[in-house]
Short mmCIF file of C-alpha atoms in Angstrom, two decimals:
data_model
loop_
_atom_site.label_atom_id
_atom_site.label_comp_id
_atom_site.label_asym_id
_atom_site.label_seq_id
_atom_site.Cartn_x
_atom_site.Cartn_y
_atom_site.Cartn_z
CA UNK X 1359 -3.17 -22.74 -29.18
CA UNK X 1360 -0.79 -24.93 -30.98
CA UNK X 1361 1.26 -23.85 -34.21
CA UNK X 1362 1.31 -20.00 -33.23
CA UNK X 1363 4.84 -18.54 -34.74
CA UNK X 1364 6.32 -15.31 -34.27
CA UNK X 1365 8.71 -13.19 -36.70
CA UNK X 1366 11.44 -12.00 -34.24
CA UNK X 1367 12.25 -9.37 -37.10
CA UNK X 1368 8.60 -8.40 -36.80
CA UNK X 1369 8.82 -8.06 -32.61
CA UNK X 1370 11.93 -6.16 -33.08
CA UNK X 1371 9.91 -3.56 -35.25
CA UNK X 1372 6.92 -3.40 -32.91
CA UNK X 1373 9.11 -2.20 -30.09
CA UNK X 1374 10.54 0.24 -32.26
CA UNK X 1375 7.30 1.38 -33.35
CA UNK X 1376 6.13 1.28 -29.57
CA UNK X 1377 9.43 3.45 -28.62
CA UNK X 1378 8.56 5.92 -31.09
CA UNK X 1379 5.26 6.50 -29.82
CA UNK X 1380 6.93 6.76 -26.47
CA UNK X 1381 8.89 9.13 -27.41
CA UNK X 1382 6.13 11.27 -29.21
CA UNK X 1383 4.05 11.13 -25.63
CA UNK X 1384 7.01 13.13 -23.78
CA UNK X 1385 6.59 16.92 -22.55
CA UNK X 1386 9.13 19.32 -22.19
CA UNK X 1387 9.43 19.88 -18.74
CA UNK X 1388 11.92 23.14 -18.87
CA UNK X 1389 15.84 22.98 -18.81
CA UNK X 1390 16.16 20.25 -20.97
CA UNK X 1391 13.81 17.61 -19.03
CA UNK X 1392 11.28 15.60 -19.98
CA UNK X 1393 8.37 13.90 -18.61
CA UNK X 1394 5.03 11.77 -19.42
CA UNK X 1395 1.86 11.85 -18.52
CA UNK X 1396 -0.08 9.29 -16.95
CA UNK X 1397 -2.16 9.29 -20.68
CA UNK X 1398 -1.60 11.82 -23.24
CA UNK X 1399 -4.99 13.48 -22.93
CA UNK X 1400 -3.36 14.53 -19.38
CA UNK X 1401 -1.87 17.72 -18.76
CA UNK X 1402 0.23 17.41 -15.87
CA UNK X 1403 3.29 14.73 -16.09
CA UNK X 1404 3.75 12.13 -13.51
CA UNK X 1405 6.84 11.32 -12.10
CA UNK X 1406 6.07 8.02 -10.48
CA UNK X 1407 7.27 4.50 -11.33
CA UNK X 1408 4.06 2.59 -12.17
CA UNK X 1409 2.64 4.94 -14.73
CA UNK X 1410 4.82 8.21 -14.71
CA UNK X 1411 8.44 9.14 -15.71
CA UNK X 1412 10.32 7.42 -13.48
CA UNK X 1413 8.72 3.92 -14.89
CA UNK X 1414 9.71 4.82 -18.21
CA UNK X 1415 13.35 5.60 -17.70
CA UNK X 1416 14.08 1.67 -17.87
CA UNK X 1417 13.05 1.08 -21.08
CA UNK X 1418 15.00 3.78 -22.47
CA UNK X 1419 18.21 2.00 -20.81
CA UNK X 1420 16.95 -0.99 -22.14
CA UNK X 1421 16.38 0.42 -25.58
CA UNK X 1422 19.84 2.03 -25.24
CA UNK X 1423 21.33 -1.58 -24.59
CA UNK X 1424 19.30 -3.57 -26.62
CA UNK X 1425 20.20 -1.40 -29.75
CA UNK X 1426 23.62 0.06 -28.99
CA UNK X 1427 21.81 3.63 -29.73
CA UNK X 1428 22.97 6.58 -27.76
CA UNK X 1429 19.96 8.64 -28.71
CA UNK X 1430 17.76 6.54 -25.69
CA UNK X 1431 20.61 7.18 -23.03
CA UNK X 1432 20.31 11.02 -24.08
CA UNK X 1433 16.76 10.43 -23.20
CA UNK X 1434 17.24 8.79 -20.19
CA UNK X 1435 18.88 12.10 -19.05
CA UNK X 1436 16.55 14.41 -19.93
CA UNK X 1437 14.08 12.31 -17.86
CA UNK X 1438 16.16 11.89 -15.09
CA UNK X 1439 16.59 16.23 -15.19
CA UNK X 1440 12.39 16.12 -14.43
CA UNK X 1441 13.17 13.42 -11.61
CA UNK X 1442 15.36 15.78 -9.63
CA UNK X 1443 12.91 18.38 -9.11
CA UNK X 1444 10.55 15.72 -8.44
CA UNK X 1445 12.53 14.53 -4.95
CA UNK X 1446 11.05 17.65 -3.47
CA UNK X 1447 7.48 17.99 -4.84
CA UNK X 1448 6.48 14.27 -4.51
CA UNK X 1449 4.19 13.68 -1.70
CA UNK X 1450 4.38 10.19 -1.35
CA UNK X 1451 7.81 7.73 -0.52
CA UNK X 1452 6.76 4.21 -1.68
CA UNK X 1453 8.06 2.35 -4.04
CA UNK X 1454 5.54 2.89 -6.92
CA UNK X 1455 3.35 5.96 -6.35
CA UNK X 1456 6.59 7.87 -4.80
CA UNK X 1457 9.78 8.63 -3.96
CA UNK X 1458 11.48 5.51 -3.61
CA UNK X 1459 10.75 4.90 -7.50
CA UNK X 1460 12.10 8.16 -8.42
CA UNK X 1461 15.14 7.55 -5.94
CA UNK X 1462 15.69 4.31 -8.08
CA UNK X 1463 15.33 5.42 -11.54
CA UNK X 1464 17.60 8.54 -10.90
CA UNK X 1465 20.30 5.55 -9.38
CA UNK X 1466 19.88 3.95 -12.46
CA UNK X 1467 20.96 6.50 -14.55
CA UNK X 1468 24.01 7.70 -12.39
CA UNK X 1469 25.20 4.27 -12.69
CA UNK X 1470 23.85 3.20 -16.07
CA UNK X 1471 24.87 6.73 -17.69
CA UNK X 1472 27.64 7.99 -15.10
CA UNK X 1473 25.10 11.27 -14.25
CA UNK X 1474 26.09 12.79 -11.20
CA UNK X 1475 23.47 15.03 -10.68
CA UNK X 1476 20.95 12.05 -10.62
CA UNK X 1477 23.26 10.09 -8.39
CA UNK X 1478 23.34 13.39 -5.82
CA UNK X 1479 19.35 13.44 -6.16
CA UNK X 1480 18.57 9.85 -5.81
CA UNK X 1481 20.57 9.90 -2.40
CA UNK X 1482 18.29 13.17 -1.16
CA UNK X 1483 15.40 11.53 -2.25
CA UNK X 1484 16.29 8.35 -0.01
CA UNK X 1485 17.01 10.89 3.23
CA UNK X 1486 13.76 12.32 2.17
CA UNK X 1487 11.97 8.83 2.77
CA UNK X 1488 13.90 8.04 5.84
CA UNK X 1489 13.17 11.37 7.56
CA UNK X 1490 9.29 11.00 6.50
CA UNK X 1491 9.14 7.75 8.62
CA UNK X 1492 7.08 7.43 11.62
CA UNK X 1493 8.12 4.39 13.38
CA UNK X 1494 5.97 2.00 11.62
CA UNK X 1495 4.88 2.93 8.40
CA UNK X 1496 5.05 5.84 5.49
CA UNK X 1497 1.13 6.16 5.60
CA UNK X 1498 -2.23 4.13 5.12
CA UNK X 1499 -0.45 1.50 2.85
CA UNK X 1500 2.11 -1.28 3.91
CA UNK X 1501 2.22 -3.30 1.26
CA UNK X 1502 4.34 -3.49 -1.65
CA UNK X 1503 3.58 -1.16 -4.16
CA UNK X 1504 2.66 1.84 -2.04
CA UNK X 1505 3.90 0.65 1.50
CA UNK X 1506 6.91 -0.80 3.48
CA UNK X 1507 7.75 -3.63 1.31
CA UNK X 1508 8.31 -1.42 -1.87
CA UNK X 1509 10.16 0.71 -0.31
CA UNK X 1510 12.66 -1.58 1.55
CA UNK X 1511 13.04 -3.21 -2.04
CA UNK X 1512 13.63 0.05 -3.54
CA UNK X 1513 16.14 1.38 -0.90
CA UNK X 1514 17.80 -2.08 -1.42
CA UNK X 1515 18.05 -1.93 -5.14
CA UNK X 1516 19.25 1.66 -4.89
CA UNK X 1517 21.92 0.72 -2.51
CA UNK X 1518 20.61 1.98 1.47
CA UNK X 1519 20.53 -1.61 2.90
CA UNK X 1520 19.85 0.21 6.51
CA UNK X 1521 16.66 2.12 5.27
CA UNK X 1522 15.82 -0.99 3.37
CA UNK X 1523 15.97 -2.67 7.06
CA UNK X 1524 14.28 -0.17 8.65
CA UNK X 1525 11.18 -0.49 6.20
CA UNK X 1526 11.10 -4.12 6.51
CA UNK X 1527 11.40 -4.11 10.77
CA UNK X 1528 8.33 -3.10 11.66
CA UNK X 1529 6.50 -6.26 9.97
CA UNK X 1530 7.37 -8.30 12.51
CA UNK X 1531 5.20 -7.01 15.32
CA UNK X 1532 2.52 -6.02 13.57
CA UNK X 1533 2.00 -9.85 11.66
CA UNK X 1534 -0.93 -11.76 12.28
CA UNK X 1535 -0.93 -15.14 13.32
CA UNK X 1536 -3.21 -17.83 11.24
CA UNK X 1537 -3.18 -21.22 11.68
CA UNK X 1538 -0.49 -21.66 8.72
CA UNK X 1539 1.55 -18.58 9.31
CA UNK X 1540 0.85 -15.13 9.35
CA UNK X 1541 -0.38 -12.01 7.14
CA UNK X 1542 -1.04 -8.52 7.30
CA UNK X 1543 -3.39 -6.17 6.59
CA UNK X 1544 -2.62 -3.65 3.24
CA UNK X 1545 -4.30 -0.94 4.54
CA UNK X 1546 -5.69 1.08 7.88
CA UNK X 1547 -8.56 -0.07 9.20
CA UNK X 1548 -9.22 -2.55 6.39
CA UNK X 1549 -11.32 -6.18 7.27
CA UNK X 1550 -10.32 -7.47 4.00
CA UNK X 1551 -6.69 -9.51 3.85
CA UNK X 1552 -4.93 -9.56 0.46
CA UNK X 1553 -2.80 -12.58 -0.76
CA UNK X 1554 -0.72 -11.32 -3.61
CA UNK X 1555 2.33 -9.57 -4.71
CA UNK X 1556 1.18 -5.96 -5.34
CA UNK X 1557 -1.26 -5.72 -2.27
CA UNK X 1558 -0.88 -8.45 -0.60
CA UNK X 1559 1.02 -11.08 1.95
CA UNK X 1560 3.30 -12.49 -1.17
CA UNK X 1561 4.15 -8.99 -1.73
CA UNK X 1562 5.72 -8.60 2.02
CA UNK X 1563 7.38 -12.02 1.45
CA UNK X 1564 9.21 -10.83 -1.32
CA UNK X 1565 10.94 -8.40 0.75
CA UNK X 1566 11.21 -9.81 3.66
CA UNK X 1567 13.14 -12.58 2.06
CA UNK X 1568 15.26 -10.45 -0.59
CA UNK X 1569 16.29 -8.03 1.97
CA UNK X 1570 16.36 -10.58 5.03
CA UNK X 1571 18.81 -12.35 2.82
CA UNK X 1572 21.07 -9.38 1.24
CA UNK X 1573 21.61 -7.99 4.81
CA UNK X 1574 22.34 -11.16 7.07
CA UNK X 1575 18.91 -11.01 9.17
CA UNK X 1576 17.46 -14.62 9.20
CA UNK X 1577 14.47 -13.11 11.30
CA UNK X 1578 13.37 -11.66 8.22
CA UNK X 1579 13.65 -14.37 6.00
CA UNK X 1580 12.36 -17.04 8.44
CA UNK X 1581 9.02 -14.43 8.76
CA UNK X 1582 8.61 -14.36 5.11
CA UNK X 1583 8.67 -18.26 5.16
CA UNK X 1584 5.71 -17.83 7.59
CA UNK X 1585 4.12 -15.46 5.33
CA UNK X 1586 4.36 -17.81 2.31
CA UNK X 1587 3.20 -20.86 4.66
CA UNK X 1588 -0.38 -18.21 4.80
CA UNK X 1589 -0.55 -17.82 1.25
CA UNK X 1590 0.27 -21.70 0.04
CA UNK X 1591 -2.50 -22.94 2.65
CA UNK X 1592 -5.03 -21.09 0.53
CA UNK X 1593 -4.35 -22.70 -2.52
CA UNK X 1594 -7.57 -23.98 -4.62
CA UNK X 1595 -6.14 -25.62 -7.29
CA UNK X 1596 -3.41 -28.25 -6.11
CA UNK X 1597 -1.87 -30.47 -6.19
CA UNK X 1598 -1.14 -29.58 -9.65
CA UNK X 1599 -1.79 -26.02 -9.89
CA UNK X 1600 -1.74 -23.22 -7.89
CA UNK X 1601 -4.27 -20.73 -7.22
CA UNK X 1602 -5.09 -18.67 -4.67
CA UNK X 1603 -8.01 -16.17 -3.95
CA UNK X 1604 -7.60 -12.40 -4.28
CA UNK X 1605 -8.27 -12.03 -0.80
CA UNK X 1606 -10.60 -13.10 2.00
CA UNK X 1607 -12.90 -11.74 2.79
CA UNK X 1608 -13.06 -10.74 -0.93
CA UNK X 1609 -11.97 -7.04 -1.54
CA UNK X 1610 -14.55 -5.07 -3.84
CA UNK X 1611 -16.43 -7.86 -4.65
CA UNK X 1612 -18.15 -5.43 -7.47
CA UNK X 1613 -15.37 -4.65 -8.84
CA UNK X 1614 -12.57 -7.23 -8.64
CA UNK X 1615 -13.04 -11.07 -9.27
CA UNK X 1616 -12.30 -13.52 -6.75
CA UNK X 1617 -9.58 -15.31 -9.18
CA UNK X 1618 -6.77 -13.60 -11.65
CA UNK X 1619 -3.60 -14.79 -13.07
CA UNK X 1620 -1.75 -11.91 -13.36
CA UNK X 1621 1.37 -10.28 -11.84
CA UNK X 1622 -0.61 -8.56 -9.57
CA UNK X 1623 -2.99 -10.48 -8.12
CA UNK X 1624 -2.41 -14.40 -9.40
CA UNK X 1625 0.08 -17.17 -10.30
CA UNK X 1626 1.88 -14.82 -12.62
CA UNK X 1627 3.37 -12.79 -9.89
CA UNK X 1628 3.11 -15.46 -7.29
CA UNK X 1629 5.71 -17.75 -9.16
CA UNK X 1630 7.95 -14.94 -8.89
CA UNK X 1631 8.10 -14.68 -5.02
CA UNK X 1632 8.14 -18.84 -5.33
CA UNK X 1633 11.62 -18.17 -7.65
CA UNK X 1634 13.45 -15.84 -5.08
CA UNK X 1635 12.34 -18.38 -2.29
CA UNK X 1636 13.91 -20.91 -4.21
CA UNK X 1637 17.01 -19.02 -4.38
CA UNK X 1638 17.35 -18.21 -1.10
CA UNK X 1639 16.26 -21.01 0.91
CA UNK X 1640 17.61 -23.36 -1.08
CA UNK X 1641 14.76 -25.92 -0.63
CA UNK X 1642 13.08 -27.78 -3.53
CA UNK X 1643 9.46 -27.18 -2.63
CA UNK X 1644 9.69 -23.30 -3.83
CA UNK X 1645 10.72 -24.26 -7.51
CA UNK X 1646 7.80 -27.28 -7.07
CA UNK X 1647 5.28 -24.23 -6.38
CA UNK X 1648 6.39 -22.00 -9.19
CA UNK X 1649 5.60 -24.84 -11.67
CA UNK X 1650 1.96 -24.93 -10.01
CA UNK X 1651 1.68 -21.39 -10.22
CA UNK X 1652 2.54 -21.65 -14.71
CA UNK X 1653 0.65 -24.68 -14.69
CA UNK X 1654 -2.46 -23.06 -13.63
CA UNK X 1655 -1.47 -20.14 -15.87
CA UNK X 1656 -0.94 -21.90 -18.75
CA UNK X 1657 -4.01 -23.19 -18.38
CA UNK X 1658 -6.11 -20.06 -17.76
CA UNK X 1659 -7.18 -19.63 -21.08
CA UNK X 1660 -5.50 -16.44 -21.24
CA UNK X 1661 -4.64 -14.42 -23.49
CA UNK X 1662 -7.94 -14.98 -24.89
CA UNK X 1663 -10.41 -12.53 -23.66
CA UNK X 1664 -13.12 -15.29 -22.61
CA UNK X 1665 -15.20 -13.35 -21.18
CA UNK X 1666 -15.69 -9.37 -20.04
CA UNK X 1667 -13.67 -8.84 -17.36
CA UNK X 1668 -11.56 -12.07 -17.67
CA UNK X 1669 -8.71 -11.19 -19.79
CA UNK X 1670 -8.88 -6.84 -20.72
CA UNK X 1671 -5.05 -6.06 -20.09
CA UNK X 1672 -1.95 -6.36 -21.93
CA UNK X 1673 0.39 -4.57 -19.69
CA UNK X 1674 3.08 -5.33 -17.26
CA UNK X 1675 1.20 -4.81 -14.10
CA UNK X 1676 -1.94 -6.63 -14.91
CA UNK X 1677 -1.40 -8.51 -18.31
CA UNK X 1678 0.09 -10.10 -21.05
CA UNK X 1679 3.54 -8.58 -20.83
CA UNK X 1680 3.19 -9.45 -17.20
CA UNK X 1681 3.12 -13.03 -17.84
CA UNK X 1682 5.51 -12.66 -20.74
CA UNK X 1683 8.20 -12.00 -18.36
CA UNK X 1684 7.58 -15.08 -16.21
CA UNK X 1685 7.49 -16.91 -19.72
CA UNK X 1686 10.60 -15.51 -20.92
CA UNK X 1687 12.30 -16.35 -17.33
CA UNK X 1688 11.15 -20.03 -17.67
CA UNK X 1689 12.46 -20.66 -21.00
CA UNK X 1690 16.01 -19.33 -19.40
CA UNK X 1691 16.04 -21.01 -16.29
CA UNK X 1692 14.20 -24.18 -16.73
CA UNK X 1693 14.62 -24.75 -20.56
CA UNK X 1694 10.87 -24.38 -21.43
CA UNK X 1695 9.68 -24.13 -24.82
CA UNK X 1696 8.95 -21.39 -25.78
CA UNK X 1697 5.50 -21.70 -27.37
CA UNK X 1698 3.52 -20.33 -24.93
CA UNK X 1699 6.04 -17.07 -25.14
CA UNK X 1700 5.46 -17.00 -28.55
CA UNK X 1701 1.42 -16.75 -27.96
CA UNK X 1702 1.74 -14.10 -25.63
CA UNK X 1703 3.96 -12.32 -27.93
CA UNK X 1704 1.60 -12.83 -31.09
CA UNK X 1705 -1.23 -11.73 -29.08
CA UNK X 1706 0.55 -8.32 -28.27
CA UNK X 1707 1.38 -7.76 -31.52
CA UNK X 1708 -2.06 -8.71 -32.57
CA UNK X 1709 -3.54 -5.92 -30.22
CA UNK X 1710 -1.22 -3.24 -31.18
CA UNK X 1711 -2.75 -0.23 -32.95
CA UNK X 1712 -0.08 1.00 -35.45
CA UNK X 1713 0.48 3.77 -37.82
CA UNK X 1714 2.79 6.79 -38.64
CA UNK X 1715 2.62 8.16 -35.37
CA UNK X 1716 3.98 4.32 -33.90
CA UNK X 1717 2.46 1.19 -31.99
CA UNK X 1718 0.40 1.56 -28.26
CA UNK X 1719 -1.69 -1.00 -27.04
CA UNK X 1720 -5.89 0.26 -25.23
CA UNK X 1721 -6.80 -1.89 -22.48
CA UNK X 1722 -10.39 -2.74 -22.28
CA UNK X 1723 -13.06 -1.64 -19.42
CA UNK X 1724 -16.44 -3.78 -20.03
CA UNK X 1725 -18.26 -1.89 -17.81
CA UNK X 1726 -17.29 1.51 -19.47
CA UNK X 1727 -18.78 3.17 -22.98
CA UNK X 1728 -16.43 3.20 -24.88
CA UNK X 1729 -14.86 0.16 -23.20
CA UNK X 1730 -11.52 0.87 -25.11
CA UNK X 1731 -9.25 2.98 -23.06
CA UNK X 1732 -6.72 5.49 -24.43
CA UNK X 1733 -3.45 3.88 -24.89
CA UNK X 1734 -0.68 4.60 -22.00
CA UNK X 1735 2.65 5.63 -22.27
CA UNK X 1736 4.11 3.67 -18.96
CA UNK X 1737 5.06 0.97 -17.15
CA UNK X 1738 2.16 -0.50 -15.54
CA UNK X 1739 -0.91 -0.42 -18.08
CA UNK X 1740 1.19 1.13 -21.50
CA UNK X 1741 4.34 1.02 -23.79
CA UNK X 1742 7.24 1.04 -21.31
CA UNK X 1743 5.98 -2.15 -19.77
CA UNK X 1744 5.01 -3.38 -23.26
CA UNK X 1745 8.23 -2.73 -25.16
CA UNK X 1746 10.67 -3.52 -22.25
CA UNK X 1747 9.19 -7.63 -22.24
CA UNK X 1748 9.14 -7.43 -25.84
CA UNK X 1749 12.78 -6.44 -26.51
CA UNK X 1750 13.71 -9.22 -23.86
CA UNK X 1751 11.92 -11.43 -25.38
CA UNK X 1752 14.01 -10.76 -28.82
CA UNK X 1753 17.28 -10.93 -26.99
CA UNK X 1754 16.02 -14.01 -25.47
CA UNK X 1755 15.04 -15.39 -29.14
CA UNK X 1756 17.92 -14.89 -31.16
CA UNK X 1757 21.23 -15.40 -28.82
CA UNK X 1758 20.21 -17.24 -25.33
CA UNK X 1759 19.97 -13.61 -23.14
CA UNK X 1760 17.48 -13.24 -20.73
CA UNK X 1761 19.04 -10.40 -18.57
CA UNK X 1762 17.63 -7.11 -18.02
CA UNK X 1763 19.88 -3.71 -18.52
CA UNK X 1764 17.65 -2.57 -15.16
CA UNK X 1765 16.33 -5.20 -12.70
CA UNK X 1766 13.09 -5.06 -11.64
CA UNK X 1767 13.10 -4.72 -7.69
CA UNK X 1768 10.55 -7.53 -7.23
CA UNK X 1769 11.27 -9.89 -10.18
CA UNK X 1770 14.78 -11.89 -9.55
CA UNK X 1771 17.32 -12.55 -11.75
CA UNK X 1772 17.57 -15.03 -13.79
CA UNK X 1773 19.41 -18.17 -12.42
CA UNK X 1774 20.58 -20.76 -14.20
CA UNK X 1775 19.30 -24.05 -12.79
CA UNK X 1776 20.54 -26.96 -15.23
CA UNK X 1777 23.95 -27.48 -16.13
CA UNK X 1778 24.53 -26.43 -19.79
CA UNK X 1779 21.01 -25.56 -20.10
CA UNK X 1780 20.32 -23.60 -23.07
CA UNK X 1781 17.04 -22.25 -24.34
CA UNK X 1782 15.59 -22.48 -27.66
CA UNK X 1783 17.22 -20.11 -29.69
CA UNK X 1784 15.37 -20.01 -32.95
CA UNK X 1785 16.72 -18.58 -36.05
CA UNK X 1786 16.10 -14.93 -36.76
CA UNK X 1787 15.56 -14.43 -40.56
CA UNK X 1788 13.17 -12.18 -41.91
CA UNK X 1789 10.54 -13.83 -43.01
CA UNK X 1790 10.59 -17.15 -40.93
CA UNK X 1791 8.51 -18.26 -38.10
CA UNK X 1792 10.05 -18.66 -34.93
CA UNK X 1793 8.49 -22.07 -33.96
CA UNK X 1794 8.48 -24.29 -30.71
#
């Protein structure tokens, strides 16, 4: 796809447009709160991170940053008001589905916005998931997104290094050998063994190593090296690439494929483990596998949709804007161009459906009649996912910043890795392409 520009005047105004909708989607949730849905057709709202409230109070600090307006931090309160009484009715702790997220979005506003009351309610929520451990686990998942792993990232990000330890522990006697390393299973009672960072071994890595590192316990970090030693022995696609099954034996065959390239489940999310391994083991062989991993990306033939089933998602979680924020964190710390960016950009804007009421992006089930799905307002599959990648990617375009107002628990920071380096920054004039 060569000679795709993008109008960062024109990005700027999508997010807007996508914000608005956002907005529009909220439900009054009684003294001054506010929640969302899972989809607006819903009745009930959601609190959790991946597709509730708590996911969508980031790109309102965002918003609030990125613009300077204090209408988005007002926002941000009203949502966190909803959050509170949500650290006693959730019935789940992990980091995505639970109360960990809402423990971390409520932190975020306390120190984004200075709101006591959130700060007060993020710390119950936290003795909340402490007191609900067992020993070993928080329930039938012990992955990342609904298990251990998410939750010692979230307890880590929201400041409770010794919960974050105590999630992260029990991995160590429960690990399963393999003749590279080791893994673990994502579920109770499950044959199938997952290799990627939302279900999978990667996803354990990630902690192991972020909080292994951030608290002083080597043991951690050296078990996440034998973790990723699992994973990299699976690769398919060397020495070039990178590319890794969903999982052996292969998880829903019916329903999932056997390859992706997404956050979730392919190279996408796997360069991001690959990054933070870089960064904290120092060791040139990390940053060597995170090129493999947007090598084979890059490659994919995504975002085209080549085929059904190949390509249906342009959300954080499982698509475009995914892969948009590995792009974006390229261009900053390796001094990519920023074409491919750009095409993932276009294509977002290309798939946006927008009119007086804003811009939302439908996902696409093949199998389903209709096959489009109604648009989403959250992080994982909607607009807060959608606008927050965007709005970097803007910041990114027009004066050389890549950094987030709220860092994503299991996406590092940016870190500068050339002397000097500076990105493309390509004029921002209305009317002119924004070319590689």
């Amino acid at each position: 796809m060569t000679g795709v520009g993008v109008v960062v005047d024109e990005v700027e105004a999508v997010a807007v447009d996508g914000l608005r909708w956002l907005l529009g989607a909220a439900r009054d949730t009684g003294g001054g709160g506010l929640g969302w849905p899972s989809r607006p057709s819903d009745t009930a709202v959601r609190p959790m991170l991946y597709d509730g409230t708590a996911g969508i109070v980031p790109v309102l600090l965002e918003a609030r940053r990125h613009f300077g307006d204090d209408t988005y931090g007002d926002t941000a309160l009203r949502a966190a008001r909803s959050l509170v009484t949500a650290v006693e009715e959730c019935r789940d702790d992990s980091l995505y589905f639970g109360r960990t997220g809402v423990a971390l979005a409520l932190r975020a506003v306390h120190r984004e916005l200075g709101d006591g009351a959130a700060g007060a309610a993020a710390g119950r929520a936290l003795e909340r998931v402490r007191a609900d451990f067992d020993g070993t686990r928080w329930g039938e998942l012990f992955e990342l997104m609904g298990g251990n792993a998410g939750i010692g990232l979230g307890a880590l990000a929201a400041g409770d290094a010794e919960l974050a330890v105590l999630a992260l522990e029990p991995y160590a006697r429960t690990a399963e050998e393999t003749p590279a390393g080791v893994r673990w299973a994502h579920r109770l009672g499950i044959e199938s063994r997952l290799h990627h960072l939302s279900h999978g071994t990667l996803g354990i890595v990630y902690a192991l190593a972020a909080v292994g590192t951030a608290t002083g316990r080597s043991d951690l970090v050296e078990l996440a090296r034998a973790g990723a030693a699992d994973v990299v022995s699976l690769d398919e696609a060397g020495p070039d690439g990178f590319l890794v099954p969903h999982s052996d034996p292969q998880y829903l065959p019916d329903r999932i494929e056997r390859h992706s390239y997404g956050w979730c489940h392919g190279p996408a999310g796997d360069a991001q483990v690959f990054r933070l391994l870089r960064d904290v083991l120092a060791e040139p062989g990390w940053a060597d596998l995170a090129d493999r991993c947007w090598h084979t990306v890059t490659r994919s033939g995504l975002p085209a949709r080549l085929r059904p089933g190949f390509w249906d998602n342009n959300g954080r979680c499982c698509g475009t804007a995914g892969v948009l924020a590995l792009a974006c964190d390229r261009i900053a710390e390796r001094g990519d161009a920023p074409h491919f960016a750009q095409v993932l950009v276009a294509d977002l804007l290309a798939r946006a459906t927008r009119d007086a009421a804003g811009a939302r992006w439908s996902n696409v089930e093949h199998r389903a009649t209709p096959s489009t799905l109604e648009p989403r307002p959250g992080w994982a599959m909607g607009n807060a996912g959608i606008v927050r990648e965007l709005l970097r990617f803007v910041r990114l375009s027009e004066a050389d910043d890549p950094h987030y107002a709220f860092v994503w628990p299991d996406q590092p920071p940016v870190r500068r890795l050339m002397a000097g380096l500076q990105a493309t920054e390509p004029t921002r004039t209305a009317g002119t392409d924004v070319m590689s």
